[in-house]
Amino acid sequence: MQKLVKDIKTAIEKCGLQDGMCIGFHHHLRGGDYVLNMVMEQIAELGIKDLTINASSIHESHTPLIEHMKNGTVTGLVTAYIGPTVGKAVSQGVLKNPVVFQTHGYRPAGMAKGEYRPDISFIAAPSSDPMGNCTGKIGKSACGSLGYAFSDAEYAGKVVVITDNLVDYPLTQYSISETSVDYVVKVDEIGDPKGIVSGTTRMPRNPVSLKIAQQAAKAIDASGLLKDGFSFQTGAGGASLATAAYLKDIMLEKEIKGSYALGGITGYLVEMLEAGCFQAIQDVQCFDLKAVQSIRDNPCHAEISAAHYASPDAKSSAASSLDVVVLGATEIDVDFNVNVHTDSNGYIMGGSGGHSDVAQEAKMTIIVAPLLRTRYAVVKKHVKCISTPGDSVDILVTEYGICVNPKREDLKQRLTEAGLLVVDIHDLQKKAEKITGIPEEPEEKESRVVAEVMYRDGSIIDRIYQV
Amino acid sequence: MQKLVKDIKTAIEKCGLQDGMCIGFHHHLRGGDYVLNMVMEQIAELGIKDLTINASSIHESHTPLIEHMKNGTVTGLVTAYIGPTVGKAVSQGVLKNPVVFQTHGYRPAGMAKGEYRPDISFIAAPSSDPMGNCTGKIGKSACGSLGYAFSDAEYAGKVVVITDNLVDYPLTQYSISETSVDYVVKVDEIGDPKGIVSGTTRMPRNPVSLKIAQQAAKAIDASGLLKDGFSFQTGAGGASLATAAYLKDIMLEKEIKGSYALGGITGYLVEMLEAGCFQAIQDVQCFDLKAVQSIRDNPCHAEISAAHYASPDAKSSAASSLDVVVLGATEIDVDFNVNVHTDSNGYIMGGSGGHSDVAQEAKMTIIVAPLLRTRYAVVKKHVKCISTPGDSVDILVTEYGICVNPKREDLKQRLTEAGLLVVDIHDLQKKAEKITGIPEEPEEKESRVVAEVMYRDGSIIDRIYQV
C-alpha cells in the first residue's frame, strides 16, 4: 500500500475533488500556516469551483482566500473564527453564501451528525510517517496539540496529511492514526515557525489591563471556587493572561493545589503547572513554544481533541468539569450578551472559537474588558452580534468595577463581602455612553446576511449583515 | 455531571439493559479477568435474559459463563476466541444460538457497520478518573494496552468503565477518553494479577519446538525480507516464541535494524526492541509484565487499537505493512488451510484471534507446527474447520521439513538455494497418516451448528457442529 504521493495536486486528484464539495482544514499552524493556501492554490489551478471550506479557524495568513472567494473557487465557509482581513472582505460581501460561524466544540458534534462533513480534509502535520501516523509535537514546524484535526481524521471522507518532516514508519507517538489517512504529501515547509507559535508569552503592561486582571483574580478568590481541585481556563489576550499571573500568586500564597488548566495553552499556564498550581493541563491548541515543549515532554500535559475539549454531544468533555473561565469581549451588553465576532464598525474580526462553549459549561464565566476601547464603548445597551448569550456569563470585570449577572445573587454577595467594587451594568453602560456620546443607531436598511452565528446546540442565534 | 456510581448493578440499571440486548467486553485481563463474571452475575440477578455477548475473547477465567448460557441469560456469543472449558460446553450445545467467530481485525469493522454493536460495553480499566479517562498502563491490575476496548468505547451505545484504581481527574495519559464514557464504577479488584499477565516469558525446551523454530528463523533469513526495515509478528506459543529467539541472533549478527514488532507483545519482543532489532513495537495486547512495563515507559512502544492493528476497513493498519508473521495451527491441510478453532475431537478450544487477519496481510505467513501432537496428525488431508484459508499461508515449518504453498514458487527456490529442507505437504500428510493410521471419517450425521466462522471480509467460511 502506497499512500505517499508526489505533491498536493496529485493527492487532490486521487481524492476525487469535485465542484460543490466540502473540504476541511484545522488551524494549529495559526498565523504561520502555509497549508490552506498551498491546497487552495492547487485547487484553483485545477479549476474546481463552488467549494465550501470547513476550517476550525481562518487567520491573517489566509488572506489569499479572498481571491478564491472572488473567483468562485470558494463559495461557502464554516468556521469558528475569522481574522480581520478575511473578515472585512466577507463583511463587504466577497463570499457567495453566508459564513456559518460554529464553535470549536460544535464542529466535531456537527461533523458526527453529517453537517458540513468534509469530503476531503487536509491535515497540516509537523511530523508524519509514510502511512499517515502523525503528530504536532515534533519537527521544525512543531505546533504541539493537533486537537482540532481529530474530527477531520474521524469524519472526513478522504484525509490527506501534509508534512514537512517525514519520519520512518511507524511513528509511535502519533496523535492521529494511519487508520484514517488516505494520502501523505511531503512538502518543504508547512508553515512559518514564527507565525505558528509566539516565542514567548508576554504579559501586558497596560495599567487598565492590569487593574482589570487583578480584580478578576480577586473575584475568583472570593467566588468560593478557588480551592484544592480548582480548574481554570484563560485565553492569551492581555487581561486574560494577566489574570492568570495574579491568580498564580494567590494560589501559591494559599498553597492551593488546582486540578487542571484547559484550553489553548500558553507558557504562562505551563509555568503554573510546573509551579504546582495545577496537576495537569488539557490542551487542544498550543499558543507558544513553551506550551509545545511541555506537551511533548511533560506527561501531565495532555493533548485532547476538540470533542474532548468542549463538544456538547460528548458524554463529558474537559469543559464539563471546568470551574472558572476568563474570556474577552469586543462588546458586552446590559443583558451580559457578548460579541466577539464583529468590531465597532460591524466588520467581522473574530468569532467564538470556544468562547460560548466554555462560557456555558464553566461554573463561573468571567468577562474581562475595559469600559471603552479608543473612542468606542465596550459596554452597550445591545451588542451588534450575540456570540455568547448573557445567560452563560456570570460576571464582567472592568476597570470601573465588577458587574454581576442578576441570576447570580449568591456571587454578588460573596464579591461584596470580599470588599470588591460591585457595580450595576446599566450604570456602567450609561457611564460609557456619557463619554462616547449616544452612538448612531444602525441604519435599518435591507442588507444581505453575510454570516450566521450558530450556537453550540446547532441553532442560529444571530446574523451578521453586509457592511 | 456525576458518572461515578456505587456499584455495577446501578450502572447496568442506569444504562437501561433489557432482554435481547448486546453487551461488549474486551479481554486484556485475560485469564485473570473478574469483570465479565462480576457483570454477568449482576445481570443474572436482575433476571435479564436472551443477551448476546460481543467479547474480543473468552478465557478460562470465564467458565461461570456456562451457567449463564444454560439458564438463558446469554443466548448469543460473538468473539474471536473461546478457551477450552467454555469451548467444550458450547460444542456440546449449551448456547441457544450459534457462536459467531469473528477476527480481532473484523470486530471494530463490524461494529462500525452496526453488526453486533453493543448496547452497553463494559471496559475493565486498571486506572480511571471519575469521568472515565482510563488506561491499562498503571494500577495494581495493569495490563498494558487496552487496544481491543477502543471500538467498544467508540461504538457501544453506553459505556461503563470498571476500575480498581480510581485516580484524580484528569488522567492525562488516557487511552480511552471521557467523551465516550457514561458511567464509572470502582470495585475492589478487576482481576487476578497472576492471570492477567505472565510473570516472565518462558522459552520452550522441547527439542521438536526448538528445531521447528530454528528452521523457521532460517526460512525468514532466506526469504529476502530480513533486511533493514523488517517488520515481524509472532505469538506467545512455544515454537513461535522460539523463532523470535533464533531470529534475534541472526538479526544481531547481521546488524539488521528492523522497523517494528507487532501484535500481542511478549517480553521477548521487548528485548528485541531494546537490543536494537526493532525501532518500535505496535501493541494491541500485552502478554507479560515486561511488555506492560515497556508500553508504559518506552515511547517507542505504542498502544494501538484493534482497528489500527488489523481492521480490513481501516485505510491502513499496522498489519498492512507487515513483512513476516509466525503463527501456530491445531491442524493444517494439504491446501494449507489452517484450523485454530477446534481440537482433534472437534471441540472448540480457540479461535482466530488475529490469525487470519495478519496471515492475509503479511508478505510471508509462516505456520509452525509439529507433524503430530500426541497421537493425532496435525498435517491432514482436510482440516475440520477452516480458520485461515490456505491462500493466506506461504509456508509450513515442521520438524520434518518446510512445505511451501505452490503459489510461492519464488519462495521455494529461495529456501532451496539456502539449503533448507523443502518437502511436499502431501508427503508429510502421508507420513503423518502412516504413523497415526487413517483417521476415522467423521460421521455425516445431521448435527446442529454451534458456531459459524466469519472471515475478515464478513463472509461465513466454515461452520462448527455440535459434538
PDB file of N, CA, C and O in Angstrom, chain A residues 1 3 131 133 154 157 168-170 172-174 177-182 259-260 279-280 282 299-300 302-304 308 315-318, chain B residues 1 3 131 133 154 157 168-170 172-174 177-182 259-260 279-280 282 299-300 302-303 308 315-318:
ATOM      1  N   MET A   1       0.843  -1.202   0.000  1.00  0.00           N
ATOM      2  CA  MET A   1       0.000   0.000   0.000  1.00  0.00           C
ATOM      3  C   MET A   1       0.878   1.252   0.000  1.00  0.00           C
ATOM      4  O   MET A   1       1.782   1.380   0.813  1.00  0.00           O
ATOM      5  N   LYS A   3       0.750   5.271   0.231  1.00  0.00           N
ATOM      6  CA  LYS A   3      -0.049   6.476   0.483  1.00  0.00           C
ATOM      7  C   LYS A   3       0.701   7.744   0.106  1.00  0.00           C
ATOM      8  O   LYS A   3       0.094   8.795  -0.044  1.00  0.00           O
ATOM      9  N   MET A 131       2.635   6.294   6.256  1.00  0.00           N
ATOM     10  CA  MET A 131       1.271   5.766   6.291  1.00  0.00           C
ATOM     11  C   MET A 131       0.296   6.745   6.940  1.00  0.00           C
ATOM     12  O   MET A 131      -0.895   6.466   7.029  1.00  0.00           O
ATOM     13  N   ASN A 133       0.500   8.088  10.191  1.00  0.00           N
ATOM     14  CA  ASN A 133       0.556   8.281  11.649  1.00  0.00           C
ATOM     15  C   ASN A 133       1.271   9.613  11.870  1.00  0.00           C
ATOM     16  O   ASN A 133       2.421   9.773  11.434  1.00  0.00           O
ATOM     17  N   GLU A 154     -11.467  11.718  11.780  1.00  0.00           N
ATOM     18  CA  GLU A 154     -12.533  10.759  12.082  1.00  0.00           C
ATOM     19  C   GLU A 154     -13.669  10.801  11.060  1.00  0.00           C
ATOM     20  O   GLU A 154     -14.204   9.761  10.693  1.00  0.00           O
ATOM     21  N   GLY A 157     -14.408  12.214   4.467  1.00  0.00           N
ATOM     22  CA  GLY A 157     -14.422  11.088   3.530  1.00  0.00           C
ATOM     23  C   GLY A 157     -13.011  10.642   3.177  1.00  0.00           C
ATOM     24  O   GLY A 157     -12.673   9.470   3.256  1.00  0.00           O
ATOM     25  N   ASP A 168      10.427   7.755   9.663  1.00  0.00           N
ATOM     26  CA  ASP A 168      10.277   6.315   9.389  1.00  0.00           C
ATOM     27  C   ASP A 168       8.989   5.775  10.002  1.00  0.00           C
ATOM     28  O   ASP A 168       8.579   6.175  11.095  1.00  0.00           O
ATOM     29  N   TYR A 169       8.385   4.820   9.287  1.00  0.00           N
ATOM     30  CA  TYR A 169       7.257   4.075   9.835  1.00  0.00           C
ATOM     31  C   TYR A 169       7.765   3.116  10.893  1.00  0.00           C
ATOM     32  O   TYR A 169       8.772   2.484  10.675  1.00  0.00           O
ATOM     33  N   PRO A 170       7.071   2.921  12.010  1.00  0.00           N
ATOM     34  CA  PRO A 170       5.897   3.658  12.457  1.00  0.00           C
ATOM     35  C   PRO A 170       6.249   4.779  13.426  1.00  0.00           C
ATOM     36  O   PRO A 170       7.123   4.610  14.279  1.00  0.00           O
ATOM     37  N   THR A 172       5.538   6.166  16.583  1.00  0.00           N
ATOM     38  CA  THR A 172       4.816   5.550  17.708  1.00  0.00           C
ATOM     39  C   THR A 172       4.026   6.562  18.535  1.00  0.00           C
ATOM     40  O   THR A 172       2.990   6.241  19.088  1.00  0.00           O
ATOM     41  N   GLN A 173       4.536   7.800  18.634  1.00  0.00           N
ATOM     42  CA  GLN A 173       3.852   8.801  19.457  1.00  0.00           C
ATOM     43  C   GLN A 173       2.879   9.603  18.583  1.00  0.00           C
ATOM     44  O   GLN A 173       2.889  10.826  18.570  1.00  0.00           O
ATOM     45  N   TYR A 174       2.057   8.869  17.851  1.00  0.00           N
ATOM     46  CA  TYR A 174       1.123   9.524  16.926  1.00  0.00           C
ATOM     47  C   TYR A 174      -0.041  10.156  17.694  1.00  0.00           C
ATOM     48  O   TYR A 174      -0.462   9.666  18.736  1.00  0.00           O
ATOM     49  N   SER A 177      -4.039   8.520  13.752  1.00  0.00           N
ATOM     50  CA  SER A 177      -3.569   7.197  13.337  1.00  0.00           C
ATOM     51  C   SER A 177      -3.737   6.982  11.837  1.00  0.00           C
ATOM     52  O   SER A 177      -4.631   7.544  11.205  1.00  0.00           O
ATOM     53  N   GLU A 178      -2.884   6.129  11.311  1.00  0.00           N
ATOM     54  CA  GLU A 178      -2.934   5.770   9.894  1.00  0.00           C
ATOM     55  C   GLU A 178      -4.280   5.207   9.463  1.00  0.00           C
ATOM     56  O   GLU A 178      -4.612   5.241   8.275  1.00  0.00           O
ATOM     57  N   THR A 179      -5.052   4.698  10.405  1.00  0.00           N
ATOM     58  CA  THR A 179      -6.332   4.085  10.052  1.00  0.00           C
ATOM     59  C   THR A 179      -7.255   5.052   9.315  1.00  0.00           C
ATOM     60  O   THR A 179      -8.140   4.623   8.587  1.00  0.00           O
ATOM     61  N   SER A 180      -7.058   6.368   9.531  1.00  0.00           N
ATOM     62  CA  SER A 180      -7.940   7.385   8.940  1.00  0.00           C
ATOM     63  C   SER A 180      -7.356   8.057   7.706  1.00  0.00           C
ATOM     64  O   SER A 180      -8.041   8.859   7.088  1.00  0.00           O
ATOM     65  N   VAL A 181      -6.113   7.776   7.384  1.00  0.00           N
ATOM     66  CA  VAL A 181      -5.410   8.604   6.400  1.00  0.00           C
ATOM     67  C   VAL A 181      -5.338   7.914   5.031  1.00  0.00           C
ATOM     68  O   VAL A 181      -4.961   6.752   4.931  1.00  0.00           O
ATOM     69  N   ASP A 182      -5.694   8.672   3.981  1.00  0.00           N
ATOM     70  CA  ASP A 182      -5.651   8.143   2.615  1.00  0.00           C
ATOM     71  C   ASP A 182      -4.331   8.430   1.916  1.00  0.00           C
ATOM     72  O   ASP A 182      -3.778   7.566   1.254  1.00  0.00           O
ATOM     73  N   SER A 259      -6.573  21.446  39.974  1.00  0.00           N
ATOM     74  CA  SER A 259      -6.685  20.224  39.203  1.00  0.00           C
ATOM     75  C   SER A 259      -6.075  20.401  37.813  1.00  0.00           C
ATOM     76  O   SER A 259      -5.051  19.814  37.497  1.00  0.00           O
ATOM     77  N   TYR A 260      -6.680  21.224  36.966  1.00  0.00           N
ATOM     78  CA  TYR A 260      -6.150  21.360  35.606  1.00  0.00           C
ATOM     79  C   TYR A 260      -6.417  22.741  35.024  1.00  0.00           C
ATOM     80  O   TYR A 260      -7.349  23.433  35.422  1.00  0.00           O
ATOM     81  N   GLN A 279      -2.267  20.174  38.604  1.00  0.00           N
ATOM     82  CA  GLN A 279      -1.615  18.873  38.436  1.00  0.00           C
ATOM     83  C   GLN A 279      -1.638  18.429  36.975  1.00  0.00           C
ATOM     84  O   GLN A 279      -1.014  17.439  36.615  1.00  0.00           O
ATOM     85  N   ALA A 280      -2.370  19.159  36.115  1.00  0.00           N
ATOM     86  CA  ALA A 280      -2.490  18.725  34.721  1.00  0.00           C
ATOM     87  C   ALA A 280      -2.861  19.893  33.823  1.00  0.00           C
ATOM     88  O   ALA A 280      -3.403  20.905  34.280  1.00  0.00           O
ATOM     89  N   GLN A 282      -4.914  20.262  30.029  1.00  0.00           N
ATOM     90  CA  GLN A 282      -5.623  19.626  28.921  1.00  0.00           C
ATOM     91  C   GLN A 282      -5.610  20.621  27.755  1.00  0.00           C
ATOM     92  O   GLN A 282      -6.161  21.703  27.842  1.00  0.00           O
ATOM     93  N   PRO A 299       4.389  14.473  30.918  1.00  0.00           N
ATOM     94  CA  PRO A 299       3.249  13.543  30.827  1.00  0.00           C
ATOM     95  C   PRO A 299       1.977  14.065  31.489  1.00  0.00           C
ATOM     96  O   PRO A 299       0.902  13.502  31.275  1.00  0.00           O
ATOM     97  N   CYS A 300       2.088  15.115  32.282  1.00  0.00           N
ATOM     98  CA  CYS A 300       0.895  15.711  32.902  1.00  0.00           C
ATOM     99  C   CYS A 300       0.209  16.711  31.969  1.00  0.00           C
ATOM    100  O   CYS A 300      -0.810  17.295  32.322  1.00  0.00           O
ATOM    101  N   ALA A 302      -1.655  16.988  28.640  1.00  0.00           N
ATOM    102  CA  ALA A 302      -2.333  16.070  27.707  1.00  0.00           C
ATOM    103  C   ALA A 302      -2.861  16.786  26.468  1.00  0.00           C
ATOM    104  O   ALA A 302      -3.417  17.879  26.568  1.00  0.00           O
ATOM    105  N   GLU A 303      -2.694  16.147  25.342  1.00  0.00           N
ATOM    106  CA  GLU A 303      -3.360  16.586  24.114  1.00  0.00           C
ATOM    107  C   GLU A 303      -4.793  16.066  24.140  1.00  0.00           C
ATOM    108  O   GLU A 303      -5.031  14.887  24.416  1.00  0.00           O
ATOM    109  N   ILE A 304      -5.748  16.942  23.858  1.00  0.00           N
ATOM    110  CA  ILE A 304      -7.141  16.499  23.773  1.00  0.00           C
ATOM    111  C   ILE A 304      -7.744  16.975  22.455  1.00  0.00           C
ATOM    112  O   ILE A 304      -7.341  17.988  21.898  1.00  0.00           O
ATOM    113  N   HIS A 308     -13.173  16.336  22.965  1.00  0.00           N
ATOM    114  CA  HIS A 308     -12.762  16.148  24.366  1.00  0.00           C
ATOM    115  C   HIS A 308     -12.698  17.511  25.072  1.00  0.00           C
ATOM    116  O   HIS A 308     -12.970  17.618  26.274  1.00  0.00           O
ATOM    117  N   LYS A 315     -20.087  12.608  25.914  1.00  0.00           N
ATOM    118  CA  LYS A 315     -20.695  12.159  27.166  1.00  0.00           C
ATOM    119  C   LYS A 315     -20.183  12.995  28.333  1.00  0.00           C
ATOM    120  O   LYS A 315     -20.881  13.155  29.329  1.00  0.00           O
ATOM    121  N   SER A 316     -18.974  13.503  28.216  1.00  0.00           N
ATOM    122  CA  SER A 316     -18.493  14.630  29.015  1.00  0.00           C
ATOM    123  C   SER A 316     -17.294  15.160  28.269  1.00  0.00           C
ATOM    124  O   SER A 316     -16.693  14.471  27.447  1.00  0.00           O
ATOM    125  N   SER A 317     -16.937  16.397  28.543  1.00  0.00           N
ATOM    126  CA  SER A 317     -15.733  16.990  27.967  1.00  0.00           C
ATOM    127  C   SER A 317     -14.938  17.609  29.102  1.00  0.00           C
ATOM    128  O   SER A 317     -15.419  17.700  30.234  1.00  0.00           O
ATOM    129  N   ALA A 318     -13.737  18.042  28.785  1.00  0.00           N
ATOM    130  CA  ALA A 318     -12.936  18.724  29.804  1.00  0.00           C
ATOM    131  C   ALA A 318     -13.671  19.969  30.288  1.00  0.00           C
ATOM    132  O   ALA A 318     -13.588  20.331  31.470  1.00  0.00           O
TER     133      ALA A 318
ATOM    134  N   MET B   1     -21.792  17.091  36.562  1.00  0.00           N
ATOM    135  CA  MET B   1     -22.043  15.772  35.963  1.00  0.00           C
ATOM    136  C   MET B   1     -21.398  14.678  36.829  1.00  0.00           C
ATOM    137  O   MET B   1     -20.231  14.788  37.198  1.00  0.00           O
ATOM    138  N   LYS B   3     -20.595  10.747  36.976  1.00  0.00           N
ATOM    139  CA  LYS B   3     -20.576   9.460  36.277  1.00  0.00           C
ATOM    140  C   LYS B   3     -20.313   8.296  37.232  1.00  0.00           C
ATOM    141  O   LYS B   3     -20.561   7.147  36.890  1.00  0.00           O
ATOM    142  N   MET B 131     -14.382  10.638  35.529  1.00  0.00           N
ATOM    143  CA  MET B 131     -15.121  10.932  34.303  1.00  0.00           C
ATOM    144  C   MET B 131     -14.889   9.879  33.220  1.00  0.00           C
ATOM    145  O   MET B 131     -15.444   9.973  32.132  1.00  0.00           O
ATOM    146  N   ASN B 133     -11.794   8.895  31.830  1.00  0.00           N
ATOM    147  CA  ASN B 133     -10.497   8.850  31.144  1.00  0.00           C
ATOM    148  C   ASN B 133      -9.731   7.690  31.767  1.00  0.00           C
ATOM    149  O   ASN B 133      -9.497   7.691  32.980  1.00  0.00           O
ATOM    150  N   GLU B 154     -15.862   3.469  21.199  1.00  0.00           N
ATOM    151  CA  GLU B 154     -16.299   4.254  20.041  1.00  0.00           C
ATOM    152  C   GLU B 154     -17.727   3.931  19.614  1.00  0.00           C
ATOM    153  O   GLU B 154     -18.490   4.827  19.237  1.00  0.00           O
ATOM    154  N   GLY B 157     -23.465   1.808  22.552  1.00  0.00           N
ATOM    155  CA  GLY B 157     -24.444   2.833  22.919  1.00  0.00           C
ATOM    156  C   GLY B 157     -24.098   3.472  24.261  1.00  0.00           C
ATOM    157  O   GLY B 157     -24.060   4.689  24.393  1.00  0.00           O
ATOM    158  N   ASP B 168      -7.309  10.830  40.506  1.00  0.00           N
ATOM    159  CA  ASP B 168      -7.856  12.184  40.385  1.00  0.00           C
ATOM    160  C   ASP B 168      -8.075  12.566  38.920  1.00  0.00           C
ATOM    161  O   ASP B 168      -7.281  12.208  38.049  1.00  0.00           O
ATOM    162  N   TYR B 169      -9.126  13.330  38.687  1.00  0.00           N
ATOM    163  CA  TYR B 169      -9.371  13.909  37.379  1.00  0.00           C
ATOM    164  C   TYR B 169      -8.380  15.040  37.153  1.00  0.00           C
ATOM    165  O   TYR B 169      -8.149  15.819  38.068  1.00  0.00           O
ATOM    166  N   PRO B 170      -7.822  15.242  35.969  1.00  0.00           N
ATOM    167  CA  PRO B 170      -7.904  14.360  34.809  1.00  0.00           C
ATOM    168  C   PRO B 170      -6.718  13.409  34.713  1.00  0.00           C
ATOM    169  O   PRO B 170      -5.594  13.775  34.999  1.00  0.00           O
ATOM    170  N   THR B 172      -4.175  12.215  32.603  1.00  0.00           N
ATOM    171  CA  THR B 172      -3.684  12.801  31.341  1.00  0.00           C
ATOM    172  C   THR B 172      -3.199  11.750  30.346  1.00  0.00           C
ATOM    173  O   THR B 172      -3.299  11.947  29.136  1.00  0.00           O
ATOM    174  N   GLN B 173      -2.669  10.651  30.832  1.00  0.00           N
ATOM    175  CA  GLN B 173      -2.154   9.620  29.923  1.00  0.00           C
ATOM    176  C   GLN B 173      -3.250   8.592  29.633  1.00  0.00           C
ATOM    177  O   GLN B 173      -3.053   7.389  29.751  1.00  0.00           O
ATOM    178  N   TYR B 174      -4.383   9.099  29.229  1.00  0.00           N
ATOM    179  CA  TYR B 174      -5.534   8.221  28.980  1.00  0.00           C
ATOM    180  C   TYR B 174      -5.385   7.479  27.651  1.00  0.00           C
ATOM    181  O   TYR B 174      -4.781   7.978  26.710  1.00  0.00           O
ATOM    182  N   SER B 177     -10.979   8.038  26.170  1.00  0.00           N
ATOM    183  CA  SER B 177     -11.320   9.379  26.651  1.00  0.00           C
ATOM    184  C   SER B 177     -12.704   9.418  27.280  1.00  0.00           C
ATOM    185  O   SER B 177     -13.602   8.657  26.912  1.00  0.00           O
ATOM    186  N   GLU B 178     -12.870  10.344  28.212  1.00  0.00           N
ATOM    187  CA  GLU B 178     -14.159  10.556  28.871  1.00  0.00           C
ATOM    188  C   GLU B 178     -15.300  10.842  27.898  1.00  0.00           C
ATOM    189  O   GLU B 178     -16.460  10.639  28.248  1.00  0.00           O
ATOM    190  N   THR B 179     -14.962  11.302  26.702  1.00  0.00           N
ATOM    191  CA  THR B 179     -16.016  11.664  25.733  1.00  0.00           C
ATOM    192  C   THR B 179     -16.939  10.486  25.424  1.00  0.00           C
ATOM    193  O   THR B 179     -18.070  10.694  25.006  1.00  0.00           O
ATOM    194  N   SER B 180     -16.440   9.252  25.608  1.00  0.00           N
ATOM    195  CA  SER B 180     -17.220   8.061  25.265  1.00  0.00           C
ATOM    196  C   SER B 180     -17.862   7.384  26.460  1.00  0.00           C
ATOM    197  O   SER B 180     -18.591   6.417  26.282  1.00  0.00           O
ATOM    198  N   VAL B 181     -17.563   7.822  27.662  1.00  0.00           N
ATOM    199  CA  VAL B 181     -17.903   7.028  28.852  1.00  0.00           C
ATOM    200  C   VAL B 181     -19.136   7.591  29.569  1.00  0.00           C
ATOM    201  O   VAL B 181     -19.232   8.787  29.820  1.00  0.00           O
ATOM    202  N   ASP B 182     -20.077   6.683  29.873  1.00  0.00           N
ATOM    203  CA  ASP B 182     -21.303   7.089  30.575  1.00  0.00           C
ATOM    204  C   ASP B 182     -21.182   6.961  32.090  1.00  0.00           C
ATOM    205  O   ASP B 182     -21.613   7.838  32.823  1.00  0.00           O
ATOM    206  N   SER B 259      12.129  -2.603  11.553  1.00  0.00           N
ATOM    207  CA  SER B 259      11.219  -1.483  11.744  1.00  0.00           C
ATOM    208  C   SER B 259      10.380  -1.679  13.011  1.00  0.00           C
ATOM    209  O   SER B 259      10.540  -0.971  13.987  1.00  0.00           O
ATOM    210  N   TYR B 260       9.500  -2.681  12.998  1.00  0.00           N
ATOM    211  CA  TYR B 260       8.644  -2.840  14.171  1.00  0.00           C
ATOM    212  C   TYR B 260       8.237  -4.290  14.388  1.00  0.00           C
ATOM    213  O   TYR B 260       8.223  -5.091  13.455  1.00  0.00           O
ATOM    214  N   GLN B 279      12.915  -0.755  15.818  1.00  0.00           N
ATOM    215  CA  GLN B 279      12.883   0.622  16.326  1.00  0.00           C
ATOM    216  C   GLN B 279      11.566   0.911  17.022  1.00  0.00           C
ATOM    217  O   GLN B 279      11.416   1.964  17.656  1.00  0.00           O
ATOM    218  N   ALA B 280      10.599  -0.022  16.913  1.00  0.00           N
ATOM    219  CA  ALA B 280       9.283   0.261  17.505  1.00  0.00           C
ATOM    220  C   ALA B 280       8.526  -1.032  17.772  1.00  0.00           C
ATOM    221  O   ALA B 280       8.806  -2.077  17.171  1.00  0.00           O
ATOM    222  N   GLN B 282       4.323  -2.091  18.052  1.00  0.00           N
ATOM    223  CA  GLN B 282       2.925  -1.686  17.957  1.00  0.00           C
ATOM    224  C   GLN B 282       2.107  -2.760  18.676  1.00  0.00           C
ATOM    225  O   GLN B 282       2.103  -3.916  18.271  1.00  0.00           O
ATOM    226  N   PRO B 299       8.795   5.231  24.929  1.00  0.00           N
ATOM    227  CA  PRO B 299       7.992   5.944  23.923  1.00  0.00           C
ATOM    228  C   PRO B 299       8.011   5.280  22.544  1.00  0.00           C
ATOM    229  O   PRO B 299       7.183   5.630  21.696  1.00  0.00           O
ATOM    230  N   CYS B 300       8.904   4.347  22.325  1.00  0.00           N
ATOM    231  CA  CYS B 300       8.926   3.628  21.044  1.00  0.00           C
ATOM    232  C   CYS B 300       7.963   2.437  21.050  1.00  0.00           C
ATOM    233  O   CYS B 300       7.852   1.716  20.056  1.00  0.00           O
ATOM    234  N   ALA B 302       4.254   1.554  21.234  1.00  0.00           N
ATOM    235  CA  ALA B 302       2.967   2.237  21.052  1.00  0.00           C
ATOM    236  C   ALA B 302       1.780   1.328  21.305  1.00  0.00           C
ATOM    237  O   ALA B 302       1.767   0.175  20.885  1.00  0.00           O
ATOM    238  N   GLU B 303       0.787   1.882  21.976  1.00  0.00           N
ATOM    239  CA  GLU B 303      -0.517   1.218  22.093  1.00  0.00           C
ATOM    240  C   GLU B 303      -1.303   1.491  20.813  1.00  0.00           C
ATOM    241  O   GLU B 303      -1.378   2.631  20.355  1.00  0.00           O
ATOM    242  N   HIS B 308      -6.466  -0.297  14.354  1.00  0.00           N
ATOM    243  CA  HIS B 308      -5.107   0.094  13.962  1.00  0.00           C
ATOM    244  C   HIS B 308      -4.238  -1.160  13.772  1.00  0.00           C
ATOM    245  O   HIS B 308      -3.332  -1.195  12.939  1.00  0.00           O
ATOM    246  N   LYS B 315      -8.069   2.487   6.601  1.00  0.00           N
ATOM    247  CA  LYS B 315      -7.389   2.951   5.386  1.00  0.00           C
ATOM    248  C   LYS B 315      -6.003   2.327   5.295  1.00  0.00           C
ATOM    249  O   LYS B 315      -5.478   2.131   4.208  1.00  0.00           O
ATOM    250  N   SER B 316      -5.414   2.036   6.432  1.00  0.00           N
ATOM    251  CA  SER B 316      -4.317   1.069   6.535  1.00  0.00           C
ATOM    252  C   SER B 316      -4.245   0.678   7.991  1.00  0.00           C
ATOM    253  O   SER B 316      -4.768   1.378   8.859  1.00  0.00           O
ATOM    254  N   SER B 317      -3.615  -0.453   8.261  1.00  0.00           N
ATOM    255  CA  SER B 317      -3.421  -0.878   9.642  1.00  0.00           C
ATOM    256  C   SER B 317      -1.951  -1.245   9.781  1.00  0.00           C
ATOM    257  O   SER B 317      -1.214  -1.310   8.789  1.00  0.00           O
ATOM    258  N   ALA B 318      -1.527  -1.505  11.008  1.00  0.00           N
ATOM    259  CA  ALA B 318      -0.145  -1.944  11.217  1.00  0.00           C
ATOM    260  C   ALA B 318       0.114  -3.241  10.457  1.00  0.00           C
ATOM    261  O   ALA B 318       1.212  -3.477   9.954  1.00  0.00           O
TER     262      ALA B 318
END
